[in-house]
Each structure stands twice: as C-alpha cells, then as structure tokens.
CSV table of C-alpha atoms in Angstrom, one decimal:
chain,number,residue,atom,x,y,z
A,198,UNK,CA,-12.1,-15.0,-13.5
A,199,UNK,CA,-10.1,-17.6,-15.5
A,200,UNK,CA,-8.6,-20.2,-13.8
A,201,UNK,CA,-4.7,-19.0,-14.4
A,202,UNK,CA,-5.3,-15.7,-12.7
A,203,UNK,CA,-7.2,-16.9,-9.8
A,204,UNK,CA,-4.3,-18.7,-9.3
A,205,UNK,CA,-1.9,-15.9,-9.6
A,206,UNK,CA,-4.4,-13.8,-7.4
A,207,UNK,CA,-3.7,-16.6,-4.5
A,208,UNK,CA,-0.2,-16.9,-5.3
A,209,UNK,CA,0.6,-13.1,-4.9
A,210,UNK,CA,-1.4,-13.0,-1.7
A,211,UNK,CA,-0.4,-15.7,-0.2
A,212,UNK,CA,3.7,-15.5,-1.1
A,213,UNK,CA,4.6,-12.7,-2.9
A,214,UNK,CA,4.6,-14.0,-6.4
A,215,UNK,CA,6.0,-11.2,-8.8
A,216,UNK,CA,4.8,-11.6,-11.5
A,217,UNK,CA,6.1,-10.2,-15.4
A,218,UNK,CA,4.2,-8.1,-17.5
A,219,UNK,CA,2.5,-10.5,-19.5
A,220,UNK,CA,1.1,-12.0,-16.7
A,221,UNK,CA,0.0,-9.1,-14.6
A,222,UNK,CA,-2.1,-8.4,-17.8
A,223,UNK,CA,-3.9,-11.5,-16.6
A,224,UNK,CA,-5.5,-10.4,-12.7
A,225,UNK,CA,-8.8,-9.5,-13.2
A,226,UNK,CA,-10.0,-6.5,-15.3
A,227,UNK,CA,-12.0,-3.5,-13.4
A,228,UNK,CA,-15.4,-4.5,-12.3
A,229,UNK,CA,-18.7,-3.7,-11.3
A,230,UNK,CA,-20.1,-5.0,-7.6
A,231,UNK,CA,-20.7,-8.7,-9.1
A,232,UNK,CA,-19.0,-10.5,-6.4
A,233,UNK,CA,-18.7,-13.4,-8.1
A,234,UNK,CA,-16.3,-11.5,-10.1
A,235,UNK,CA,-13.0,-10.6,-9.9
A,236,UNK,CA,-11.4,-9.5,-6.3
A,237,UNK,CA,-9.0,-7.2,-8.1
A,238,UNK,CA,-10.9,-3.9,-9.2
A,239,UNK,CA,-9.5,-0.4,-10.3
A,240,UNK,CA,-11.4,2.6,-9.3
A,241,UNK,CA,-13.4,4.7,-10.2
A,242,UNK,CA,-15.5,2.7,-12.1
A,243,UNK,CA,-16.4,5.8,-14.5
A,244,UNK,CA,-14.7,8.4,-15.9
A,245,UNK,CA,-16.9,10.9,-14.2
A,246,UNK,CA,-16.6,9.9,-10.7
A,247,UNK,CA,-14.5,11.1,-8.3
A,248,UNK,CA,-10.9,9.3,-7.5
A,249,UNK,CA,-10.2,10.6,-4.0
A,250,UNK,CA,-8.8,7.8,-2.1
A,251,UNK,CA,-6.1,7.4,0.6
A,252,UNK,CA,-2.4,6.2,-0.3
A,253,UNK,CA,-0.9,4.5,2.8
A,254,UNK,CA,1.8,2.2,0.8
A,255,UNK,CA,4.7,4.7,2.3
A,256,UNK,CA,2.9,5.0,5.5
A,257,UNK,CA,4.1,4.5,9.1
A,258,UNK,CA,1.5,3.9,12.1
A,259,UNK,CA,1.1,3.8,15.9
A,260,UNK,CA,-0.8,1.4,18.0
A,261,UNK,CA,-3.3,2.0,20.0
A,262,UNK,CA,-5.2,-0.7,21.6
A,263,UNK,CA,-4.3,-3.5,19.5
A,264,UNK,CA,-5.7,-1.3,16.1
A,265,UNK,CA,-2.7,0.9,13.9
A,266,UNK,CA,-2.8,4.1,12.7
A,267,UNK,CA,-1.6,5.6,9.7
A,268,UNK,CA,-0.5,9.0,8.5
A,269,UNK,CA,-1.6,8.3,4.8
A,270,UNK,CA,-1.4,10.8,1.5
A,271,UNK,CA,-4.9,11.9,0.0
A,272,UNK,CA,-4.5,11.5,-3.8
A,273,UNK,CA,-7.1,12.5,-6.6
A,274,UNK,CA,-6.2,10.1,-9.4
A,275,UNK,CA,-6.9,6.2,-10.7
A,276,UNK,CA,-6.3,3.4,-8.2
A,277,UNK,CA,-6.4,-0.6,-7.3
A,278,UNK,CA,-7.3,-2.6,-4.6
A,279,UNK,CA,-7.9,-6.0,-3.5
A,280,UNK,CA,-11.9,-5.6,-3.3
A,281,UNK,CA,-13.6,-6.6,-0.6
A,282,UNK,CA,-17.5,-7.4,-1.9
A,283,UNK,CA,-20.8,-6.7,0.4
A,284,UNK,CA,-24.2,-6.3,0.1
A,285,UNK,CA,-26.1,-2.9,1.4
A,286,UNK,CA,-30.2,-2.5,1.3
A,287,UNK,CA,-30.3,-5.6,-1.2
A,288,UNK,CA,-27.5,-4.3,-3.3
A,289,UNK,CA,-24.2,-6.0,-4.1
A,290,UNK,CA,-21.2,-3.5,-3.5
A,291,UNK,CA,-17.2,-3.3,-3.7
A,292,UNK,CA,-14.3,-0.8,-2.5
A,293,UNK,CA,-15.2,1.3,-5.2
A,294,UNK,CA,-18.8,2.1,-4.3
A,295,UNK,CA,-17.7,2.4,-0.2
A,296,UNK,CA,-14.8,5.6,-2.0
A,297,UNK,CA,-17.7,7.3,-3.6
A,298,UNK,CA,-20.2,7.0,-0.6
A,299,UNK,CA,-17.2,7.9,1.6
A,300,UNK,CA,-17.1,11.8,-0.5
A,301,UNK,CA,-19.8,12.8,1.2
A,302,UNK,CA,-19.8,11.2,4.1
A,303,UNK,CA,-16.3,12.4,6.0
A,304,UNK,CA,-14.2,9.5,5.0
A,305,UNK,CA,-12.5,7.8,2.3
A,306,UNK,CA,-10.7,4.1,1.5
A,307,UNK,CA,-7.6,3.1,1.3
A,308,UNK,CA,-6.5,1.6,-2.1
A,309,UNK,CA,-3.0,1.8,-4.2
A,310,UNK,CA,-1.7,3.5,-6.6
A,311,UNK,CA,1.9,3.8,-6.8
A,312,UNK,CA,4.1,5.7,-4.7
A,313,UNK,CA,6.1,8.0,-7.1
A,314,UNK,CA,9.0,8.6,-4.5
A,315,UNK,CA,9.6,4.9,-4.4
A,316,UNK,CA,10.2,5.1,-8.2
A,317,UNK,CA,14.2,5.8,-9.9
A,318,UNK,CA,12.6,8.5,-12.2
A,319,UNK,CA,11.3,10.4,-9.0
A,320,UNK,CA,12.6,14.1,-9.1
A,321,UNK,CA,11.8,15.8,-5.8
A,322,UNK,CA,12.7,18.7,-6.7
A,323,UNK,CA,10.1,19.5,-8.8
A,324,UNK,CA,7.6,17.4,-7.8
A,325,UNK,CA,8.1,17.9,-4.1
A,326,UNK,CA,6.6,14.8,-2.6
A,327,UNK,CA,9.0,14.6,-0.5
A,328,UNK,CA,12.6,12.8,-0.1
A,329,UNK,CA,12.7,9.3,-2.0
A,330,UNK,CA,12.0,6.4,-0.7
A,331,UNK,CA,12.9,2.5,-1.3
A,332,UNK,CA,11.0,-0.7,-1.2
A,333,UNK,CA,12.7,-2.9,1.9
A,334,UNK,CA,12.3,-6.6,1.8
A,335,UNK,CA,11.7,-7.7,5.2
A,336,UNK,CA,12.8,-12.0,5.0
A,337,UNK,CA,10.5,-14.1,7.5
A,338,UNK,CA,11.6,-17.5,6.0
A,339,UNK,CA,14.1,-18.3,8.7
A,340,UNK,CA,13.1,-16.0,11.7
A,341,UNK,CA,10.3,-14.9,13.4
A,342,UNK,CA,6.9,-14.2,12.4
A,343,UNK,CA,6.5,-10.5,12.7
A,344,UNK,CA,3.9,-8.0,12.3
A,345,UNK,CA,3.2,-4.9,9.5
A,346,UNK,CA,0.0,-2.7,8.7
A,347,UNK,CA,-2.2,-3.9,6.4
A,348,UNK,CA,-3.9,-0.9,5.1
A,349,UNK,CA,-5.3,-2.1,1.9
A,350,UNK,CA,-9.5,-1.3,2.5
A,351,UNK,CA,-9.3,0.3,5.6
A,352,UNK,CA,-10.9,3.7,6.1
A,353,UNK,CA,-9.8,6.8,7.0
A,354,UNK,CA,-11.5,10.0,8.5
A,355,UNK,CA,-11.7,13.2,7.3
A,356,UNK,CA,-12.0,14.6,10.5
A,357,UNK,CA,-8.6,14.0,11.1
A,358,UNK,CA,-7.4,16.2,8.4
A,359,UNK,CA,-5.5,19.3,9.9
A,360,UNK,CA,-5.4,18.1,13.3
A,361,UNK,CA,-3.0,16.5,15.6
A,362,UNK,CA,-3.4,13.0,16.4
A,363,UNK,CA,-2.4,10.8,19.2
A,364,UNK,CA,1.3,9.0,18.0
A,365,UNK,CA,1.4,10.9,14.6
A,366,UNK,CA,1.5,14.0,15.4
A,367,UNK,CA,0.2,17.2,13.2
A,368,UNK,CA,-2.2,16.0,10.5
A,369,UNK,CA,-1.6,18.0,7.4
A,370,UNK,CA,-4.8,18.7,4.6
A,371,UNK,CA,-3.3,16.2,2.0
A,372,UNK,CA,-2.8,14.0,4.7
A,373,UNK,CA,-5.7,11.6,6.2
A,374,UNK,CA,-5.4,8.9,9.5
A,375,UNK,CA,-6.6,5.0,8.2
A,376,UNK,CA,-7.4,2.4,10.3
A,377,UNK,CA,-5.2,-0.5,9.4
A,378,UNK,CA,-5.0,-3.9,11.3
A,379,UNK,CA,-1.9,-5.4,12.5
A,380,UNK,CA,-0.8,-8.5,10.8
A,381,UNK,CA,1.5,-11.3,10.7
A,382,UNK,CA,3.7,-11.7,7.9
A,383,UNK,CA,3.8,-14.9,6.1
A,384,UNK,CA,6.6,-16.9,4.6
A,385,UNK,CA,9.6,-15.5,3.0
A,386,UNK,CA,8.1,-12.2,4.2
A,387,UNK,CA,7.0,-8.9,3.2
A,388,UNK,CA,8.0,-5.1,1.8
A,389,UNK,CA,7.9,-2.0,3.8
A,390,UNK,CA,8.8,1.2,2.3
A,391,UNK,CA,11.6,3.2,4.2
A,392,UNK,CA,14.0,5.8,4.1
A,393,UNK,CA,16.3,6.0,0.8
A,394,UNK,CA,19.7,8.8,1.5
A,395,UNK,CA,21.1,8.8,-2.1
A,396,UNK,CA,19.2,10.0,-5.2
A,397,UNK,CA,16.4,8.4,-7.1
A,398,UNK,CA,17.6,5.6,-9.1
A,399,UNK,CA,21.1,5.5,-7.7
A,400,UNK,CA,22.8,1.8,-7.7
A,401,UNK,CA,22.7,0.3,-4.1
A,402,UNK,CA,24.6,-2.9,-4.2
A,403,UNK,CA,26.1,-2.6,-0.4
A,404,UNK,CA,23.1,-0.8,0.6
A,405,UNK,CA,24.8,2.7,1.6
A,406,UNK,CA,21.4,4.4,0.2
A,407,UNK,CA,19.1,2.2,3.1
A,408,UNK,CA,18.4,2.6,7.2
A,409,UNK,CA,20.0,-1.0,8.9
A,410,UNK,CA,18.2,0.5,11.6
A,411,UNK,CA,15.1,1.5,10.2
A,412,UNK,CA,15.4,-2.4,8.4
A,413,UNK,CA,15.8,-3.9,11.7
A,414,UNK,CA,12.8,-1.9,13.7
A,415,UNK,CA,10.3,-2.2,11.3
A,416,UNK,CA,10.9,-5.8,10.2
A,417,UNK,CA,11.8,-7.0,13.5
A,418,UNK,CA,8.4,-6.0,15.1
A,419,UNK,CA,6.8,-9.4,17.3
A,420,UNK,CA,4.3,-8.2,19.2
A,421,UNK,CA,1.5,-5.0,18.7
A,422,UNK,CA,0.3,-5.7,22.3
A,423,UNK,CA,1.9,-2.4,23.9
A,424,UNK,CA,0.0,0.8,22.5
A,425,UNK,CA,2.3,2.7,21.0
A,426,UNK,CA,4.2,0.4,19.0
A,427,UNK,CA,5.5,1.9,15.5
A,428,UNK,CA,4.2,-0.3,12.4
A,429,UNK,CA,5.3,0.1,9.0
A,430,UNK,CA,2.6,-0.8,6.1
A,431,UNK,CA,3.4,-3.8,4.1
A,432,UNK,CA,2.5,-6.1,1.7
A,433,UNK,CA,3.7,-9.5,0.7
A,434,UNK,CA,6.9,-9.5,-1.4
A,435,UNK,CA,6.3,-8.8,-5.3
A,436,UNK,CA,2.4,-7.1,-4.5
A,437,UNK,CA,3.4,-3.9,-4.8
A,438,UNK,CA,4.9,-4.4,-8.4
A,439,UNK,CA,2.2,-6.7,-9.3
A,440,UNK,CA,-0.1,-4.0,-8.7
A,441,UNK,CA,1.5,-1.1,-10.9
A,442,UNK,CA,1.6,-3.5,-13.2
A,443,UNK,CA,-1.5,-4.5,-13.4
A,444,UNK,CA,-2.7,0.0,-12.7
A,445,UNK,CA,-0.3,1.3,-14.8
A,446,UNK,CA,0.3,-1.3,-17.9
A,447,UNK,CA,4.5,-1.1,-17.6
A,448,UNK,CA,6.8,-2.5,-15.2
A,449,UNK,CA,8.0,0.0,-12.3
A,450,UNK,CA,11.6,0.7,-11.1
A,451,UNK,CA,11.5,0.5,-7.6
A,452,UNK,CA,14.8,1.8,-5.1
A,453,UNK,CA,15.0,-0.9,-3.4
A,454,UNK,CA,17.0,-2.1,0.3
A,455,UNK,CA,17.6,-6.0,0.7
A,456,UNK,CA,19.3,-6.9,4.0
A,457,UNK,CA,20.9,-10.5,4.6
C-alpha cells in the first residue's frame, strides 16, 4: 500500500475523511489474503465465485446483552469491506475467503455495497426496495459520545432467515440477522441511514424530507447497557461515499438529513 493511501485509509477511519474521486482511486486495489497488503478488499476475488454477502448499511438493531442485532438485506452482487486478515490451518485468509466458506456453512459476512434507496436516482416503484432512504449526519464534536452498530465484518446466520427473532421481529428470506458490536462514535461523528418522506432526489434544505425524531433517537444513543436498546448502523462521516467510490468508480448522490 503506498504511503498516500495508508494515510487516507486512517484518515477515513478514524474522522470521516471524504474523499473526491481521484483520490478514492487511490485505497487499495482488491486483494488476495496477503496481510501485509491492503485492508481494503472487494469481493469476490474471482469472477466465478459466489457474491452472497449481507448488506446492513440501512440496518436497524436491538440489544441484547451488550451485543446488537441487525435486520440486514441478503444481496448476490460485488462488494467492499474493511478486511479483517487471519490465519486458518497455516493459511493466510481475509473477509473474502470467511463469505465463500460461509455458503456452505449456514452463514455469511457482512460487507458494503451501496444501498440503492439511499441514492437520488432510486425509483421504488420499479425496483421495489422499499421506500427511500437518506444518509443522517449524526455531529459528536460538541456533545456526547454516543453509540451506533458497527456491522462491517460481522456475521450473520442463515438460520435466522424466515423466522422471527427476539427485538426484530419476522425474519424475511432476503433478509439475514448479523452480529454487530456497539460502538462509540468518534469526533465530529458518524452517518446513520434513516427515514426519507419526499421522493428520491428531492432538494431538502430545511429538512421537511428527514425524522427530527428518528435524528435525535438514533444519534442521541449513550448507553447499550439495557437489552433492548434500538441501534442504528453507522459509519464515520464520508465512509460510506468513500466506499462507492472506491466499488463503483463514480461519485454517488446520497439524500441526505443534516440537523444543527
């Protein structure tokens, strides 16, 4: 990894760099398992393998024991993740080699790809994914530390697939529970994605098309030590478009709710 993107890598994780197209072309390229690569890795890492993964960017979760829950989308295409790297029976592995083990094995991952009803060119009608959604900035610079979901590389069970689960309620098939852990935001704070009222790509400069209250329940969340408490996924500010970026090659349109 050359020294400018390790430093983008760390800046995006650690603050919520957003970075422009130009640079997003810099974060490491898709890799093997060599973990002294890059952490950054697209999956599959073939063209003939299979993409299943879990999509929990729009996700919402429920506590239980200190660990959250989340109702998460199964998808069948290309995705990224922030790799985590191990080694199994002498072998070095990443995220993508836990997906594919995970196809036959009653679970999958976690990873991103992104969320087409966050986008302004999403058209529910026809591609029924159900209503839009917008990215909410959640600002932790001047308040309280407070807690999200961070569901990037957690796994998810197949088992729960068509079943009702404690918190969440009925599971459907292209739906899938993930493990996420709870976790502190960090200075200026983080992105949730949340409820949108008007239509894809419609201009929101007082807001009218975002949930104050949704905004202040899921950013406002300072404690996970009472089970049941609601989480919404997030990730620093600017990951999310760094990622489809990087995935995708353009630079998304994101609805998007900012609260003073």
């Amino acid at each position: 990894m050359s020294h400018k993107a390790l430093l983008l890598t760390i800046s995006m994780l650690l603050f919520g760099a957003v970075p422009s197209l130009a640079m997003a072309k810099e974060l490491p390229s898709k890799s093997a398992t060599d973990a002294s690569d890059a952490k950054i890795v697209e999956c599959p890492l073939a063209a003939n393998q299979a993409d299943k993964f879990a999509l929990c960017a729009t996700a919402t979760c429920w506590t239980l024991d200190g660990v959250a829950y989340c109702k998460c989308d199964v998808m069948n295409e290309e995705s990224i993740s922030f790799s985590f790297d191990y080694e199994a029976n002498g072998e070095s592995r990443n995220i993508c080699d836990t997906l594919l083990q995970g196809n036959h094995n009653g679970f999958t991952v976690s990873t991103y790809a992104t969320p087409r009803q966050i986008e302004t060119d999403y058209q529910p009608e026809t591609e029924k994914l159900g209503p839009p959604m917008g990215y909410y900035t959640c600002n932790t610079e001047s308040g309280p530390q407070t807690y999200g979901a961070q569901c990037d590389g957690g796994l998810c069970f197949t088992s729960t697939q068509g079943q009702d689960f404690p918190g969440l309620g009925h599971i459907n098939q292209n739906e899938i529970v993930c493990s996420c852990p709870p976790t502190l935001s960090k200075a200026p704070g983080f992105q949730i994605a949340g409820p949108w009222s008007c239509k894809p790509g419609d201009k929101n400069a007082d807001n009218h098309c975002c949930d104050q209250d949704y905004y202040e329940d899921m950013c406002g969340v300072t404690s996970v030590t009472a089970t049941g408490t609601v989480l919404a996924v997030n990730a620093p500010i600017g990951t999310a478009r760094a990622l489809s970026i990087k995935l995708d090659g353009e630079v998304p349109r994101f609805n998007s709710c900012r609260f003073k």
